[in-house]
Short mmCIF file of C-alpha atoms in Angstrom, two decimals:
data_model
loop_
_atom_site.label_atom_id
_atom_site.label_comp_id
_atom_site.label_asym_id
_atom_site.label_seq_id
_atom_site.Cartn_x
_atom_site.Cartn_y
_atom_site.Cartn_z
CA UNK A 1 31.15 -18.29 -14.09
CA UNK A 2 32.15 -14.97 -13.89
CA UNK A 3 33.14 -12.90 -10.74
CA UNK A 4 31.14 -10.09 -10.06
CA UNK A 5 33.01 -7.41 -8.55
CA UNK A 6 31.68 -5.10 -6.12
CA UNK A 7 32.15 -1.82 -8.30
CA UNK A 8 29.89 -3.48 -11.12
CA UNK A 9 27.14 -4.73 -8.68
CA UNK A 10 26.89 -1.34 -7.17
CA UNK A 11 26.20 0.82 -10.46
CA UNK A 12 24.06 -1.84 -11.38
CA UNK A 13 20.25 -0.49 -10.47
CA UNK A 14 18.76 -3.21 -8.10
CA UNK A 15 15.22 -3.75 -8.51
CA UNK A 16 12.51 -3.84 -5.51
CA UNK A 17 11.88 -7.40 -6.43
CA UNK A 18 15.21 -8.13 -5.18
CA UNK A 19 15.07 -5.78 -1.79
CA UNK A 20 15.45 -8.71 0.61
CA UNK A 21 18.86 -9.67 -0.88
CA UNK A 22 22.22 -8.28 0.49
CA UNK A 23 24.22 -6.83 -2.00
CA UNK A 24 27.53 -8.35 -0.30
CA UNK A 25 25.66 -12.03 -1.24
CA UNK A 26 25.58 -10.75 -5.18
CA UNK A 27 29.05 -12.50 -6.44
CA UNK A 28 29.55 -14.43 -8.93
CA UNK A 29 27.31 -14.35 -12.68
CA UNK A 30 26.41 -18.05 -14.03
CA UNK A 31 26.72 -18.87 -17.55
CA UNK A 32 24.32 -17.70 -20.27
CA UNK A 33 23.65 -21.36 -20.74
CA UNK A 34 21.49 -21.48 -17.52
CA UNK A 35 18.16 -22.08 -17.28
CA UNK A 36 16.11 -19.66 -14.93
CA UNK A 37 13.32 -20.36 -12.39
CA UNK A 38 10.69 -17.96 -10.86
CA UNK A 39 12.28 -15.78 -8.36
CA UNK A 40 15.93 -15.80 -9.66
CA UNK A 41 18.26 -12.97 -9.81
CA UNK A 42 19.59 -11.81 -12.94
CA UNK A 43 21.82 -9.14 -13.95
CA UNK A 44 20.39 -7.67 -17.38
CA UNK A 45 21.46 -5.26 -19.85
CA UNK A 46 18.66 -2.71 -20.87
CA UNK A 47 18.36 -2.64 -24.81
CA UNK A 48 15.69 -0.79 -25.37
CA UNK A 49 13.12 1.14 -23.70
CA UNK A 50 9.20 0.41 -24.09
CA UNK A 51 6.48 0.80 -21.25
CA UNK A 52 8.73 0.96 -18.63
CA UNK A 53 11.12 3.44 -18.49
CA UNK A 54 12.21 3.17 -15.26
CA UNK A 55 12.88 0.96 -12.30
CA UNK A 56 11.57 0.68 -8.65
CA UNK A 57 14.61 0.66 -6.31
CA UNK A 58 14.45 -1.24 -2.90
CA UNK A 59 14.18 2.34 -1.28
CA UNK A 60 11.18 2.96 -3.48
CA UNK A 61 12.78 5.38 -5.76
CA UNK A 62 12.07 5.15 -9.37
CA UNK A 63 15.63 5.44 -11.28
CA UNK A 64 15.28 6.04 -14.73
CA UNK A 65 16.56 3.85 -17.33
CA UNK A 66 18.52 4.32 -20.41
CA UNK A 67 19.79 1.67 -23.16
CA UNK A 68 23.18 0.19 -22.05
CA UNK A 69 22.11 0.22 -17.93
CA UNK A 70 22.54 -2.84 -16.13
CA UNK A 71 19.83 -3.85 -13.85
CA UNK A 72 19.08 -6.58 -11.16
CA UNK A 73 15.54 -7.81 -11.61
CA UNK A 74 13.98 -11.05 -10.52
CA UNK A 75 12.45 -13.42 -12.83
CA UNK A 76 9.09 -13.95 -12.56
CA UNK A 77 5.44 -14.85 -14.36
CA UNK A 78 3.00 -11.64 -14.79
CA UNK A 79 -0.56 -11.39 -14.97
CA UNK A 80 -1.95 -7.95 -15.68
CA UNK A 81 -5.12 -7.35 -17.85
CA UNK A 82 -4.08 -3.60 -18.36
CA UNK A 83 -0.42 -4.48 -19.10
CA UNK A 84 1.37 -7.56 -19.94
CA UNK A 85 1.04 -11.28 -19.52
CA UNK A 86 4.44 -12.95 -19.46
CA UNK A 87 6.01 -16.00 -18.34
CA UNK A 88 9.68 -16.92 -16.93
CA UNK A 89 11.17 -18.21 -20.20
CA UNK A 90 13.28 -21.27 -20.60
CA UNK A 91 16.67 -19.94 -21.05
CA UNK A 92 18.55 -16.43 -20.63
CA UNK A 93 17.98 -15.43 -24.22
CA UNK A 94 16.72 -11.76 -24.80
CA UNK A 95 13.40 -10.97 -22.80
CA UNK A 96 11.64 -8.25 -21.43
CA UNK A 97 11.27 -6.35 -17.89
CA UNK A 98 7.42 -6.68 -17.46
CA UNK A 99 6.92 -4.85 -13.97
CA UNK A 100 8.60 -1.79 -12.51
CA UNK A 101 8.97 -3.44 -9.54
CA UNK A 102 11.84 -5.34 -11.83
CA UNK A 103 10.63 -8.51 -13.30
CA UNK A 104 12.30 -10.29 -16.16
CA UNK A 105 10.06 -12.60 -18.02
CA UNK A 106 9.08 -13.07 -22.11
CA UNK A 107 5.92 -11.13 -22.51
CA UNK A 108 3.32 -12.65 -24.41
CA UNK A 109 0.56 -10.28 -24.91
CA UNK A 110 -0.46 -7.09 -23.88
CA UNK A 111 -3.10 -4.34 -23.42
CA UNK A 112 -3.88 -2.35 -26.75
CA UNK A 113 -3.13 0.65 -24.75
CA UNK A 114 0.21 -0.27 -23.58
CA UNK A 115 3.35 0.21 -25.36
CA UNK A 116 5.61 -2.72 -26.42
CA UNK A 117 7.69 -3.83 -23.15
CA UNK A 118 11.23 -2.92 -22.59
CA UNK A 119 13.72 -5.07 -24.07
CA UNK A 120 16.51 -6.67 -21.96
CA UNK A 121 19.62 -8.83 -22.43
CA UNK A 122 20.26 -11.04 -19.54
CA UNK A 123 23.92 -11.48 -18.83
CA UNK A 124 23.98 -14.25 -16.33
CA UNK A 125 21.79 -15.51 -13.05
CA UNK A 126 23.36 -13.77 -9.71
CA UNK A 127 25.08 -16.62 -7.21
CA UNK A 128 26.81 -16.25 -4.04
CA UNK A 129 30.41 -17.16 -3.56
CA UNK A 130 29.59 -20.51 -3.95
CA UNK A 131 28.20 -20.51 -7.36
CA UNK A 132 24.46 -20.90 -5.90
CA UNK A 133 21.95 -18.82 -7.85
CA UNK A 134 20.35 -16.15 -5.56
CA UNK A 135 16.61 -16.49 -5.32
CA UNK A 136 13.70 -14.60 -3.70
CA UNK A 137 12.61 -17.42 -1.89
CA UNK A 138 15.99 -18.10 -0.15
CA UNK A 139 15.33 -14.90 1.57
CA UNK A 140 11.93 -14.69 3.11
CA UNK A 141 10.96 -13.22 6.64
CA UNK A 142 12.07 -15.62 9.17
CA UNK A 143 9.12 -18.10 10.11
CA UNK A 144 7.64 -17.20 13.74
CA UNK A 145 7.27 -19.86 16.20
CA UNK A 146 3.51 -18.20 17.14
CA UNK A 147 0.74 -20.57 16.00
CA UNK A 148 -1.94 -17.41 16.32
CA UNK A 149 -3.23 -14.82 14.00
CA UNK A 150 -4.94 -11.92 14.30
CA UNK A 151 -8.46 -11.04 13.36
CA UNK A 152 -8.17 -10.47 9.49
CA UNK A 153 -10.01 -8.83 6.83
CA UNK A 154 -9.28 -9.36 3.24
CA UNK A 155 -9.89 -7.14 0.39
CA UNK A 156 -11.04 -8.82 -2.69
CA UNK A 157 -12.06 -6.95 -6.13
CA UNK A 158 -13.43 -7.45 -9.32
CA UNK A 159 -10.22 -6.83 -11.39
CA UNK A 160 -7.02 -4.47 -11.58
CA UNK A 161 -7.72 -1.29 -10.69
CA UNK A 162 -10.66 -1.76 -9.24
CA UNK A 163 -9.94 0.54 -6.22
CA UNK A 164 -8.39 -2.50 -3.63
CA UNK A 165 -5.32 -1.14 -2.58
CA UNK A 166 -7.42 2.61 -1.80
CA UNK A 167 -9.74 0.33 -0.17
CA UNK A 168 -7.38 -1.97 2.34
CA UNK A 169 -5.33 1.36 3.16
CA UNK A 170 -8.14 3.38 3.75
CA UNK A 171 -9.25 0.83 6.26
CA UNK A 172 -6.05 0.73 7.82
CA UNK A 173 -5.71 4.13 8.37
CA UNK A 174 -9.62 4.15 10.05
CA UNK A 175 -8.42 1.32 12.55
CA UNK A 176 -5.54 3.06 13.21
CA UNK A 177 -7.09 6.35 14.06
CA UNK A 178 -9.77 4.18 16.66
CA UNK A 179 -6.74 3.11 18.29
CA UNK A 180 -5.86 -0.73 16.65
CA UNK A 181 -2.23 -1.63 16.27
CA UNK A 182 -3.04 -2.62 12.30
CA UNK A 183 -0.56 -4.92 10.36
CA UNK A 184 -1.25 -4.91 6.60
CA UNK A 185 -0.04 -7.46 4.09
CA UNK A 186 -0.45 -8.14 0.31
CA UNK A 187 -0.83 -11.53 -0.38
CA UNK A 188 -0.56 -12.05 -4.29
CA UNK A 189 0.26 -10.02 -7.22
CA UNK A 190 3.51 -8.51 -8.92
CA UNK A 191 6.36 -7.21 -7.26
CA UNK A 192 6.17 -3.52 -6.72
CA UNK A 193 6.64 -1.17 -3.81
CA UNK A 194 3.57 1.48 -4.32
CA UNK A 195 0.63 -0.65 -2.31
CA UNK A 196 3.47 -1.54 0.47
CA UNK A 197 4.32 2.30 0.80
CA UNK A 198 0.21 2.78 0.66
CA UNK A 199 -0.33 0.84 3.66
CA UNK A 200 2.80 2.09 5.76
CA UNK A 201 1.38 5.79 4.69
CA UNK A 202 -1.91 4.72 5.96
CA UNK A 203 -0.41 3.93 9.48
CA UNK A 204 0.33 0.20 9.59
CA UNK A 205 2.30 -0.92 12.61
CA UNK A 206 3.60 -3.23 10.04
CA UNK A 207 3.39 -4.13 6.46
CA UNK A 208 4.64 -6.84 4.00
CA UNK A 209 4.05 -8.43 0.72
CA UNK A 210 4.70 -11.22 -1.06
CA UNK A 211 8.08 -10.64 -1.74
CA UNK A 212 9.04 -11.14 2.04
CA UNK A 213 7.40 -14.46 1.33
CA UNK A 214 9.22 -16.14 -1.07
CA UNK A 215 7.55 -14.59 -4.42
CA UNK A 216 8.53 -12.19 -6.81
CA UNK A 217 5.44 -12.64 -8.12
CA UNK A 218 2.44 -15.08 -7.65
CA UNK A 219 1.24 -15.82 -11.00
CA UNK A 220 1.36 -19.26 -11.80
CA UNK A 221 2.92 -20.11 -8.28
CA UNK A 222 1.00 -23.37 -6.88
CA UNK A 223 -1.89 -22.24 -4.44
CA UNK A 224 -0.73 -24.37 -1.41
CA UNK A 225 2.49 -22.42 -1.30
CA UNK A 226 0.39 -19.09 -1.88
CA UNK A 227 -1.90 -19.90 1.34
CA UNK A 228 1.30 -21.06 3.09
CA UNK A 229 2.88 -17.53 2.40
CA UNK A 230 -0.32 -15.99 3.49
CA UNK A 231 -0.06 -17.48 6.70
CA UNK A 232 3.48 -16.85 6.87
CA UNK A 233 3.03 -12.98 6.61
CA UNK A 234 -0.01 -12.97 8.94
CA UNK A 235 2.49 -14.88 11.81
CA UNK A 236 5.07 -12.07 11.04
CA UNK A 237 2.68 -9.48 11.41
CA UNK A 238 1.24 -11.01 14.69
CA UNK A 239 4.87 -11.05 16.14
CA UNK A 240 4.89 -7.34 15.27
CA UNK A 241 1.91 -6.80 17.89
CA UNK A 242 -0.65 -6.42 15.08
CA UNK A 243 -4.03 -6.50 17.04
CA UNK A 244 -6.13 -6.94 13.56
CA UNK A 245 -4.69 -7.57 9.83
CA UNK A 246 -5.66 -6.20 6.58
CA UNK A 247 -5.16 -8.09 3.71
CA UNK A 248 -5.15 -7.20 -0.21
CA UNK A 249 -5.55 -9.84 -3.05
CA UNK A 250 -4.37 -8.70 -6.12
CA UNK A 251 -6.62 -9.03 -9.39
CA UNK A 252 -10.04 -10.41 -9.85
CA UNK A 253 -12.11 -12.97 -8.69
CA UNK A 254 -11.66 -14.91 -12.03
CA UNK A 255 -8.05 -14.65 -12.18
CA UNK A 256 -6.80 -18.01 -11.84
CA UNK A 257 -5.01 -17.81 -8.40
CA UNK A 258 -7.45 -15.26 -6.75
CA UNK A 259 -10.30 -17.83 -7.75
CA UNK A 260 -8.00 -20.83 -6.01
CA UNK A 261 -7.20 -18.36 -3.10
CA UNK A 262 -10.80 -17.77 -2.90
CA UNK A 263 -11.96 -21.28 -2.86
CA UNK A 264 -9.30 -22.68 -0.37
CA UNK A 265 -10.56 -23.64 2.88
CA UNK A 266 -7.27 -22.81 4.58
CA UNK A 267 -7.51 -19.51 3.17
CA UNK A 268 -11.08 -18.92 4.31
CA UNK A 269 -10.20 -20.21 7.88
CA UNK A 270 -7.55 -17.34 8.22
CA UNK A 271 -10.68 -14.58 7.14
CA UNK A 272 -12.76 -13.00 9.46
CA UNK A 273 -14.67 -10.82 6.88
CA UNK A 274 -14.19 -9.63 3.36
CA UNK A 275 -14.47 -5.87 1.89
CA UNK A 276 -15.13 -6.00 -2.01
CA UNK A 277 -14.01 -3.23 -4.33
CA UNK A 278 -15.76 -3.12 -7.39
CA UNK A 279 -15.49 -0.94 -10.65
CA UNK A 280 -19.18 -1.19 -10.86
CA UNK A 281 -22.46 -2.12 -9.10
CA UNK A 282 -22.81 -5.45 -11.35
CA UNK A 283 -19.31 -6.13 -10.62
CA UNK A 284 -20.06 -5.50 -6.97
CA UNK A 285 -23.39 -7.81 -6.84
CA UNK A 286 -21.94 -10.33 -8.59
CA UNK A 287 -18.63 -10.48 -6.67
CA UNK A 288 -20.87 -10.37 -3.28
CA UNK A 289 -22.91 -13.39 -4.58
CA UNK A 290 -19.84 -15.31 -5.37
CA UNK A 291 -18.01 -14.68 -2.10
CA UNK A 292 -21.07 -15.51 -0.31
CA UNK A 293 -21.03 -18.76 -1.90
CA UNK A 294 -17.78 -19.61 -0.88
CA UNK A 295 -18.96 -19.42 2.60
CA UNK A 296 -17.18 -15.65 2.92
CA UNK A 297 -18.61 -13.03 5.39
CA UNK A 298 -19.05 -9.73 3.39
CA UNK A 299 -18.72 -6.99 5.67
CA UNK A 300 -19.33 -4.29 2.77
CA UNK A 301 -18.41 -2.70 -0.18
CA UNK A 302 -15.85 -0.26 -2.09
CA UNK A 303 -13.69 0.58 -4.40
CA UNK A 304 -13.64 2.86 -7.51
CA UNK A 305 -18.03 2.41 -7.92
CA UNK A 306 -18.07 4.67 -4.70
CA UNK A 307 -16.95 7.81 -6.42
CA UNK A 308 -20.16 7.70 -8.32
CA UNK A 309 -23.26 8.32 -6.34
CA UNK A 310 -25.72 6.55 -9.19
CA UNK A 311 -23.16 3.33 -8.96
CA UNK A 312 -23.34 3.39 -5.29
CA UNK A 313 -27.37 3.31 -5.42
CA UNK A 314 -27.35 0.43 -8.17
CA UNK A 315 -24.88 -1.34 -5.68
CA UNK A 316 -27.57 -1.69 -3.02
CA UNK A 317 -28.88 -4.98 -5.12
CA UNK A 318 -25.86 -6.73 -3.51
CA UNK A 319 -27.39 -6.32 0.15
CA UNK A 320 -23.99 -4.78 1.40
CA UNK A 321 -23.18 -1.25 2.55
CA UNK A 322 -21.24 0.70 0.58
CA UNK A 323 -17.91 2.26 2.29
CA UNK A 324 -16.35 5.32 0.47
CA UNK A 325 -12.70 6.51 1.74
CA UNK A 326 -14.54 9.20 3.76
CA UNK A 327 -16.26 6.01 5.74
CA UNK A 328 -13.38 3.64 5.67
CA UNK A 329 -11.06 6.37 7.64
CA UNK A 330 -13.68 7.48 9.87
CA UNK A 331 -12.60 5.44 13.16
CA UNK A 332 -16.16 4.86 14.43
CA UNK A 333 -17.03 3.51 11.01
CA UNK A 334 -13.82 1.46 10.64
CA UNK A 335 -14.33 0.13 14.13
CA UNK A 336 -17.81 -0.75 13.59
CA UNK A 337 -16.84 -3.11 10.41
CA UNK A 338 -14.95 -5.10 12.38
CA UNK A 339 -16.52 -5.49 15.62
CA UNK A 340 -18.55 -8.38 14.15
CA UNK A 341 -14.89 -10.51 13.58
CA UNK A 342 -13.59 -9.33 17.68
CA UNK A 343 -14.56 -11.38 20.79
CA UNK A 344 -17.70 -9.55 21.55
CA UNK A 345 -16.16 -9.24 25.11
CA UNK A 346 -13.99 -6.77 24.09
CA UNK A 347 -14.26 -3.15 23.35
CA UNK A 348 -12.43 -0.56 21.40
CA UNK A 349 -11.34 1.95 23.79
CA UNK A 350 -9.78 5.26 23.70
CA UNK A 351 -6.41 5.38 23.08
CA UNK A 352 -6.13 1.69 22.21
CA UNK A 353 -7.66 -1.63 21.44
CA UNK A 354 -7.76 -5.49 21.97
CA UNK A 355 -8.51 -8.54 20.25
CA UNK A 356 -8.23 -12.06 20.59
CA UNK A 357 -6.05 -13.90 18.47
CA UNK A 358 -7.38 -17.29 16.84
CA UNK A 359 -5.56 -20.18 15.98
CA UNK A 360 -4.74 -20.78 12.37
#
């Protein structure tokens, strides 16, 4: 086992996925013969630049990369139809950085329009002073004793890049303008800060993601653990004073974890209503039908289709109101969207909002 001196770790570029782990806990390197697990931290050397030419730091800054740079990443599986499919390798042999947020993995396939992945050479798993491998799961936000969760809107979508984050952030902004204290969280996906920053910029009183709930990524994670993580995040948002929560679920309804999450009775119980983001009218109609079959209350449609007046018109076949960014960020419209999931005796009032929590 090699001692990891303070100067070396300070010079290494730490990725967003490692943001919850204090630098002072990174003390040693475990032998290259070790077997990595999802969430394990690894010190790696950039071998050759590919698709990702920078790494997102915990601060959100994108640090440019060059060959021979050392980086601290987290191992994880990745599912991204527009980029990579990748899995945690069985050893510390050469592999790839497959996400800008800092995910080490072995790329299996990638989109035709995506460059080959950035190649890395793992130098060892990062451990504490006792030789225990540091893992994202060991640094999740502290469990909250509260058994209550705020009324919750979930944003599902047809696919990656269908407009889910814009939909969620726009609703957060509209509800904030209406006087609500809004908590936001992304409950599945690949560790990166963009979506989190979007929620914060929109005015969320608190914003979290799955990296706060034990995961560097959620692809191939057990569905029960993902549901538990979502509940954990909701409890944490409630503890900050959030009166209503907006959750984003990554990818599309046919992606394995998203499909399982949507089918989960426990997750459905946490959900007051759904906004569905779609890139086209056909996807919008099919998605709404699927969610209703699963027992969800579809409160409206949004996403990229709202950029096209014709697509908006076609989406009328889904029998759901279509909301663009302008509508979602309007306080009166945002309040009307969520009014059905709030206790009917309570009203949004000027300068503030009140709502009842529900047992989870």
